[in-house]
C-alpha positions as semicolon CSV with decimal commas, in nm:
position;residue;x (nm);y (nm);z (nm)
1;X;0,000;0,000;0,000
2;X;0,106;0,356;-0,063
3;X;0,089;0,598;0,230
4;X;-0,245;0,762;0,155
5;X;-0,407;0,419;0,141
6;X;-0,233;0,308;0,459
7;X;-0,388;0,588;0,662
8;X;-0,730;0,437;0,587
9;X;-0,664;0,065;0,543
10;X;-0,325;-0,002;0,707
11;X;-0,351;-0,286;0,958
12;X;-0,731;-0,275;0,942
13;X;-0,999;-0,537;0,891
14;X;-1,375;-0,530;0,923
15;X;-1,512;-0,632;1,262
16;X;-1,585;-1,005;1,239
17;X;-1,920;-1,030;1,420
18;X;-2,112;-0,759;1,235
19;X;-1,886;-0,651;0,950
20;X;-1,858;-0,301;1,099
21;X;-1,627;-0,091;0,881
22;X;-1,494;0,100;1,183
23;X;-1,377;-0,102;1,486
24;X;-1,625;-0,075;1,772
25;X;-1,531;0,099;2,095
26;X;-1,482;-0,193;2,333
27;X;-1,568;-0,035;2,668
28;X;-1,478;-0,334;2,881
29;X;-1,213;-0,400;3,142
30;X;-1,209;-0,780;3,111
31;X;-1,295;-1,066;2,875
32;X;-1,462;-1,403;2,932
33;X;-1,249;-1,719;2,932
34;X;-1,385;-2,063;2,839
35;X;-1,127;-2,229;3,066
36;X;-0,842;-2,090;3,278
37;X;-0,602;-1,929;3,035
38;X;-0,827;-2,006;2,736
39;X;-0,963;-1,690;2,571
40;X;-1,002;-1,525;2,231
41;X;-0,680;-1,325;2,244
42;X;-0,795;-1,081;2,509
43;X;-0,788;-1,135;2,884
44;X;-0,761;-0,798;3,059
45;X;-0,784;-0,454;2,896
46;X;-0,460;-0,320;3,044
47;X;-0,279;-0,579;2,833
48;X;-0,482;-0,549;2,513
49;X;-0,812;-0,406;2,397
50;X;-0,955;-0,467;2,047
51;X;-1,003;-0,096;1,975
52;X;-0,648;-0,019;2,081
53;X;-0,521;-0,318;1,885
54;X;-0,680;-0,178;1,567
55;X;-0,519;0,161;1,626
56;X;-0,178;0,012;1,701
57;X;-0,187;-0,194;1,382
58;X;-0,256;0,125;1,189
59;X;0,020;0,315;1,370
60;X;0,271;0,039;1,285
61;X;0,171;0,049;0,918
62;X;0,216;0,427;0,896
63;X;0,580;0,408;1,010
64;X;0,660;0,087;0,822
65;X;0,704;-0,085;1,156
66;X;0,592;-0,427;1,275
67;X;0,466;-0,327;1,621
68;X;0,314;-0,014;1,773
69;X;0,197;0,083;2,118
70;X;-0,061;0,348;2,210
71;X;0,001;0,522;2,542
72;X;-0,201;0,753;2,765
73;X;0,017;1,048;2,656
74;X;0,332;1,132;2,466
75;X;0,517;1,162;2,796
76;X;0,406;0,811;2,893
77;X;0,555;0,685;2,566
78;X;0,888;0,858;2,639
79;X;0,879;0,720;2,993
80;X;0,851;0,367;2,852
81;X;1,158;0,419;2,632
82;X;1,366;0,537;2,928
83;X;1,253;0,233;3,130
84;X;1,448;0,021;2,882
85;X;1,761;0,158;3,052
86;X;1,917;0,109;3,395
87;X;2,093;0,339;3,645
88;X;2,430;0,452;3,516
89;X;2,326;0,441;3,150
90;X;2,370;0,757;2,946
91;X;2,136;0,925;2,697
92;X;2,256;1,167;2,430
93;X;1,982;1,411;2,332
94;X;1,947;1,723;2,122
95;X;1,994;2,060;2,289
96;X;1,657;2,183;2,157
97;X;1,382;1,961;2,295
98;X;1,017;1,986;2,386
99;X;1,009;2,124;2,739
100;X;0,824;1,824;2,880
101;X;1,090;1,588;2,745
102;X;1,369;1,796;2,899
103;X;1,179;1,807;3,229
104;X;1,136;1,429;3,233
105;X;1,502;1,373;3,153
106;X;1,649;1,617;3,404
107;X;1,396;1,631;3,688
108;X;1,272;1,274;3,694
109;X;1,503;1,013;3,543
110;X;1,824;1,184;3,649
111;X;1,710;1,115;4,006
112;X;1,686;0,747;3,915
113;X;2,047;0,730;3,799
114;X;2,029;0,795;3,425
115;X;2,278;1,044;3,282
116;X;2,201;1,291;3,004
117;X;2,416;1,496;2,770
118;X;2,269;1,756;2,536
119;X;2,433;1,841;2,203
120;X;2,351;2,037;1,891
121;X;2,251;1,761;1,650
122;X;2,287;1,986;1,345
123;X;2,632;1,830;1,320
124;X;2,664;1,452;1,329
125;X;3,010;1,477;1,488
126;X;2,857;1,643;1,795
127;X;2,665;1,322;1,856
128;X;2,941;1,072;1,791
129;X;3,193;1,275;1,992
130;X;2,961;1,254;2,292
131;X;2,944;0,873;2,290
132;X;3,098;0,699;2,590
133;X;3,102;0,341;2,713
134;X;2,787;0,424;2,911
135;X;2,584;0,553;2,614
136;X;2,277;0,335;2,557
137;X;2,030;0,569;2,384
138;X;2,040;0,859;2,140
139;X;1,722;1,069;2,151
140;X;1,660;1,268;1,831
141;X;1,389;1,529;1,783
142;X;1,361;1,657;1,426
143;X;1,233;1,910;1,339
144;X;1,294;2,036;1,691
145;X;1,050;2,216;1,915
146;X;1,057;2,517;1,896
147;X;1,365;2,619;1,692
148;X;1,296;2,385;1,400
149;X;1,648;2,239;1,391
150;X;1,701;1,943;1,159
151;X;1,902;1,633;1,251
152;X;2,023;1,400;0,977
153;X;1,860;1,078;1,100
154;X;2,030;0,842;0,855
155;X;2,383;0,980;0,910
156;X;2,347;0,996;1,287
157;X;2,211;0,643;1,299
158;X;2,479;0,504;1,068
159;X;2,767;0,672;1,252
160;X;2,638;0,585;1,599
161;X;2,580;0,221;1,506
162;X;2,934;0,205;1,365
163;X;3,061;0,319;1,705
164;X;2,839;0,078;1,897
165;X;2,562;-0,123;1,733
166;X;2,393;-0,180;2,069
167;X;2,305;0,187;2,118
168;X;1,935;0,248;2,060
169;X;1,825;0,535;1,836
170;X;1,485;0,689;1,914
171;X;1,327;0,967;1,709
172;X;1,049;1,200;1,817
173;X;0,865;1,232;1,486
174;X;0,575;1,443;1,619
175;X;0,637;1,757;1,412
176;X;0,704;1,573;1,086
177;X;0,456;1,282;1,114
178;X;0,508;0,967;0,904
179;X;0,359;1,162;0,614
180;X;0,681;1,363;0,589
181;X;0,952;1,127;0,718
182;X;0,986;0,769;0,836
183;X;1,273;0,729;1,084
184;X;1,256;0,348;1,095
185;X;1,336;0,345;0,723
186;X;1,634;0,573;0,798
187;X;1,779;0,331;1,054
188;X;1,616;0,433;1,382
189;X;1,509;0,166;1,631
190;X;1,213;0,348;1,788
191;X;0,978;0,619;1,663
192;X;0,782;0,823;1,916
193;X;0,479;1,045;1,857
194;X;0,269;1,268;2,068
195;X;-0,043;1,142;1,893
196;X;-0,226;1,426;2,066
197;X;-0,093;1,637;1,782
198;X;-0,106;1,558;1,408
199;X;-0,197;1,189;1,428
200;X;-0,515;1,267;1,622
201;X;-0,538;1,598;1,445
202;X;-0,847;1,747;1,607
203;X;-0,735;1,865;1,954
204;X;-0,978;1,624;2,120
205;X;-0,752;1,359;2,276
206;X;-0,424;1,307;2,461
207;X;-0,214;1,009;2,348
208;X;0,139;0,888;2,281
209;X;0,273;0,621;2,046
210;X;0,584;0,411;1,990
211;X;0,659;0,220;1,670
212;X;0,936;-0,039;1,622
213;X;1,051;-0,310;1,381
214;X;1,256;-0,542;1,600
215;X;1,070;-0,824;1,776
216;X;1,274;-0,840;2,097
217;X;1,249;-0,464;2,144
218;X;0,873;-0,482;2,086
219;X;0,839;-0,747;2,357
220;X;1,033;-0,532;2,604
221;X;0,816;-0,230;2,536
222;X;0,497;-0,433;2,561
223;X;0,605;-0,569;2,898
224;X;0,683;-0,217;3,024
225;X;0,347;-0,087;2,904
226;X;0,157;-0,379;3,054
227;X;0,345;-0,366;3,385
228;X;0,331;0,013;3,425
229;X;-0,018;0,050;3,280
230;X;0,006;0,380;3,090
231;X;-0,228;0,265;2,815
232;X;-0,454;0,457;2,577
233;X;-0,822;0,405;2,651
234;X;-1,064;0,259;2,395
235;X;-1,252;0,584;2,326
236;X;-0,933;0,780;2,265
237;X;-0,810;0,492;2,047
238;X;-1,125;0,519;1,838
239;X;-1,084;0,896;1,802
240;X;-0,718;0,863;1,705
241;X;-0,795;0,600;1,444
242;X;-1,064;0,824;1,298
243;X;-0,819;1,114;1,295
244;X;-0,546;0,917;1,120
245;X;-0,778;0,844;0,827
246;X;-0,746;1,207;0,717
247;X;-0,379;1,254;0,811
248;X;-0,260;1,266;0,451
249;X;-0,510;1,527;0,331
250;X;-0,464;1,737;0,645
251;X;-0,085;1,730;0,616
252;X;-0,101;1,843;0,255
253;X;-0,283;2,159;0,364
254;X;-0,068;2,206;0,678
255;X;0,244;2,197;0,457
256;X;0,102;2,431;0,193
257;X;-0,014;2,682;0,451
258;X;0,300;2,650;0,662
259;X;0,528;2,736;0,370
260;X;0,315;3,035;0,269
261;X;0,307;3,165;0,626
262;X;0,684;3,122;0,661
263;X;0,750;3,308;0,334
264;X;0,510;3,585;0,438
265;X;0,685;3,629;0,772
266;X;1,034;3,615;0,621
267;X;0,961;3,921;0,406
268;X;0,762;4,118;0,665
269;X;0,920;4,440;0,785
270;X;0,839;4,372;1,150
271;X;0,980;4,018;1,163
272;X;1,343;3,964;1,256
273;X;1,400;3,590;1,205
274;X;1,193;3,294;1,085
275;X;1,261;2,930;1,173
276;X;1,116;2,696;0,909
277;X;1,306;2,414;0,734
278;X;1,128;2,481;0,405
279;X;1,296;2,820;0,364
280;X;1,621;2,825;0,167
281;X;1,761;3,051;0,439
282;X;1,732;2,766;0,693
283;X;2,078;2,628;0,773
284;X;1,964;2,268;0,724
285;X;1,736;2,325;0,425
286;X;1,920;2,075;0,203
287;X;1,903;1,799;0,468
288;X;1,535;1,869;0,528
289;X;1,463;1,860;0,154
290;X;1,632;1,522;0,125
291;X;1,495;1,370;0,447
292;X;1,138;1,501;0,437
293;X;0,879;1,493;0,159
294;X;0,759;1,844;0,260
295;X;0,822;2,075;0,554
296;X;0,516;2,068;0,778
297;X;0,296;2,325;0,947
298;X;0,516;2,441;1,237
299;X;0,674;2,786;1,208
300;X;0,864;2,982;1,473
301;X;0,976;3,344;1,450
302;X;1,099;3,650;1,637
303;X;0,992;4,008;1,591
304;X;1,248;4,277;1,515
305;X;1,125;4,446;1,830
306;X;1,220;4,174;2,077
307;X;1,067;4,345;2,376
308;X;0,819;4,162;2,596
309;X;0,562;4,433;2,522
310;X;0,580;4,385;2,145
311;X;0,572;4,006;2,176
312;X;0,274;4,004;2,410
313;X;0,092;4,258;2,193
314;X;0,117;4,018;1,899
315;X;0,014;3,716;2,107
316;X;-0,289;3,899;2,244
317;X;-0,398;4,036;1,905
318;X;-0,440;3,728;1,685
319;X;-0,799;3,625;1,614
320;X;-0,776;3,305;1,406
321;X;-0,453;3,189;1,567
322;X;-0,568;3,085;1,915
323;X;-0,321;3,144;2,197
324;X;-0,299;2,797;2,350
325;X;-0,074;2,504;2,435
326;X;-0,030;2,210;2,195
327;X;-0,018;2,194;1,815
328;X;-0,111;1,982;1,516
329;X;-0,488;2,030;1,515
330;X;-0,694;2,149;1,222
331;X;-0,716;2,494;1,381
332;X;-0,425;2,738;1,390
333;X;-0,260;2,800;1,727
334;X;0,001;3,046;1,852
335;X;0,230;2,954;2,140
336;X;0,477;3,145;2,358
337;X;0,745;2,884;2,440
338;X;0,899;3,068;2,736
339;X;0,571;3,079;2,931
340;X;0,405;2,770;2,783
341;X;0,565;2,466;2,617
342;X;0,920;2,534;2,742
343;X;0,851;2,705;3,073
344;X;0,999;2,410;3,264
345;X;1,346;2,463;3,110
346;X;1,571;2,689;3,320
347;X;1,615;3,035;3,168
348;X;1,991;3,002;3,133
349;X;1,949;2,680;2,934
350;X;1,683;2,836;2,711
351;X;1,896;3,139;2,638
352;X;2,199;2,926;2,544
353;X;2,018;2,795;2,238
354;X;1,807;3,101;2,153
355;X;1,469;3,038;2,316
356;X;1,414;3,398;2,422
357;X;1,115;3,592;2,549
358;X;1,049;3,711;2,194
359;X;1,023;3,366;2,035
360;X;0,677;3,285;1,897
361;X;0,568;2,944;1,767
362;X;0,283;2,892;1,522
363;X;0,094;2,571;1,451
364;X;-0,047;2,657;1,111
365;X;-0,385;2,493;1,060
366;X;-0,583;2,403;0,749
367;X;-0,796;2,717;0,718
368;X;-0,786;2,932;0,404
369;X;-0,434;3,069;0,405
370;X;-0,547;3,416;0,295
371;X;-0,741;3,447;0,619
372;X;-0,441;3,331;0,821
373;X;-0,209;3,581;0,653
374;X;-0,458;3,861;0,713
375;X;-0,475;3,766;1,081
376;X;-0,097;3,771;1,112
377;X;-0,080;4,105;0,934
378;X;-0,328;4,274;1,163
379;X;-0,161;4,125;1,474
380;X;0,182;4,243;1,360
381;X;0,044;4,594;1,321
382;X;-0,164;4,597;1,639
């Protein structure tokens, strides 16, 4: 199947009892057994649920994986990856990460004995030079949140595996989605998504996902999920599966609108800098063009007037761009990383990489782009 077909049919089959085209929402905690240990593939809903199974089969198909796991949130999915490690193990991560990921790394798992080093993954050598005998995981986010940095997944994976083939490579593919890039095909071991965002696509659920190809790794993750219990519920699984069916058509519009918004901002007299991998001015444009099929709907920028007053004036003046947390829904959102998505990162660490008070992040939705540009124009001149 090609990708557009996979979003609708990947891993799916009609429900056997009635022929229902969509899988039913199985709102049950347990399943009848004909004899102790004898059941129809389902025993207790923390382990498996038919609605979640249907979603996970679809998730696996989208990333060209063999197994997928739907979690209660994106953070629960990341938590499961880190539980593959043990005290004393080291993780190499990018220096520009979603704030919740950084918080989990530094404020939670560091207390449990994991070690973390943060490097600029724009250069592959920065990653390989950081490898030590304790390195067990490389955590890649690309494009990054919120500075839209691009990491070369294939080169990083190849070079790291040459150093030590046992090191796991995990990629947060939330911003790109499998519509734009497939990290498993580029050599990664694990793909993570906040399915709250583009996979769900309608700002009506919270969910995380992991996709893998290797059987032993899949068994380890399944055990962690079953033992820890951070599973996606059946209703959210149904909503996510429904959302995925339009992923391809939504992403087409997100990408078209995102590029037009980025070009508009880049030439605007009141905008100082735009972060978008689809602009030729982006330092990793050539890598993004090779690695991704298009450039997505996430755009960050700074005003020329970097004062708090000017930034807040813009944030308070948009009408179609809703000031809110999250991203990836059909509606356009505007986010202030310092006070919202990245507020948990210490100021000194934010400033090192350029996440300043004046940074603004847009999640460009699928509305008519002329209306979105008009909204940005009036907010810039408010």
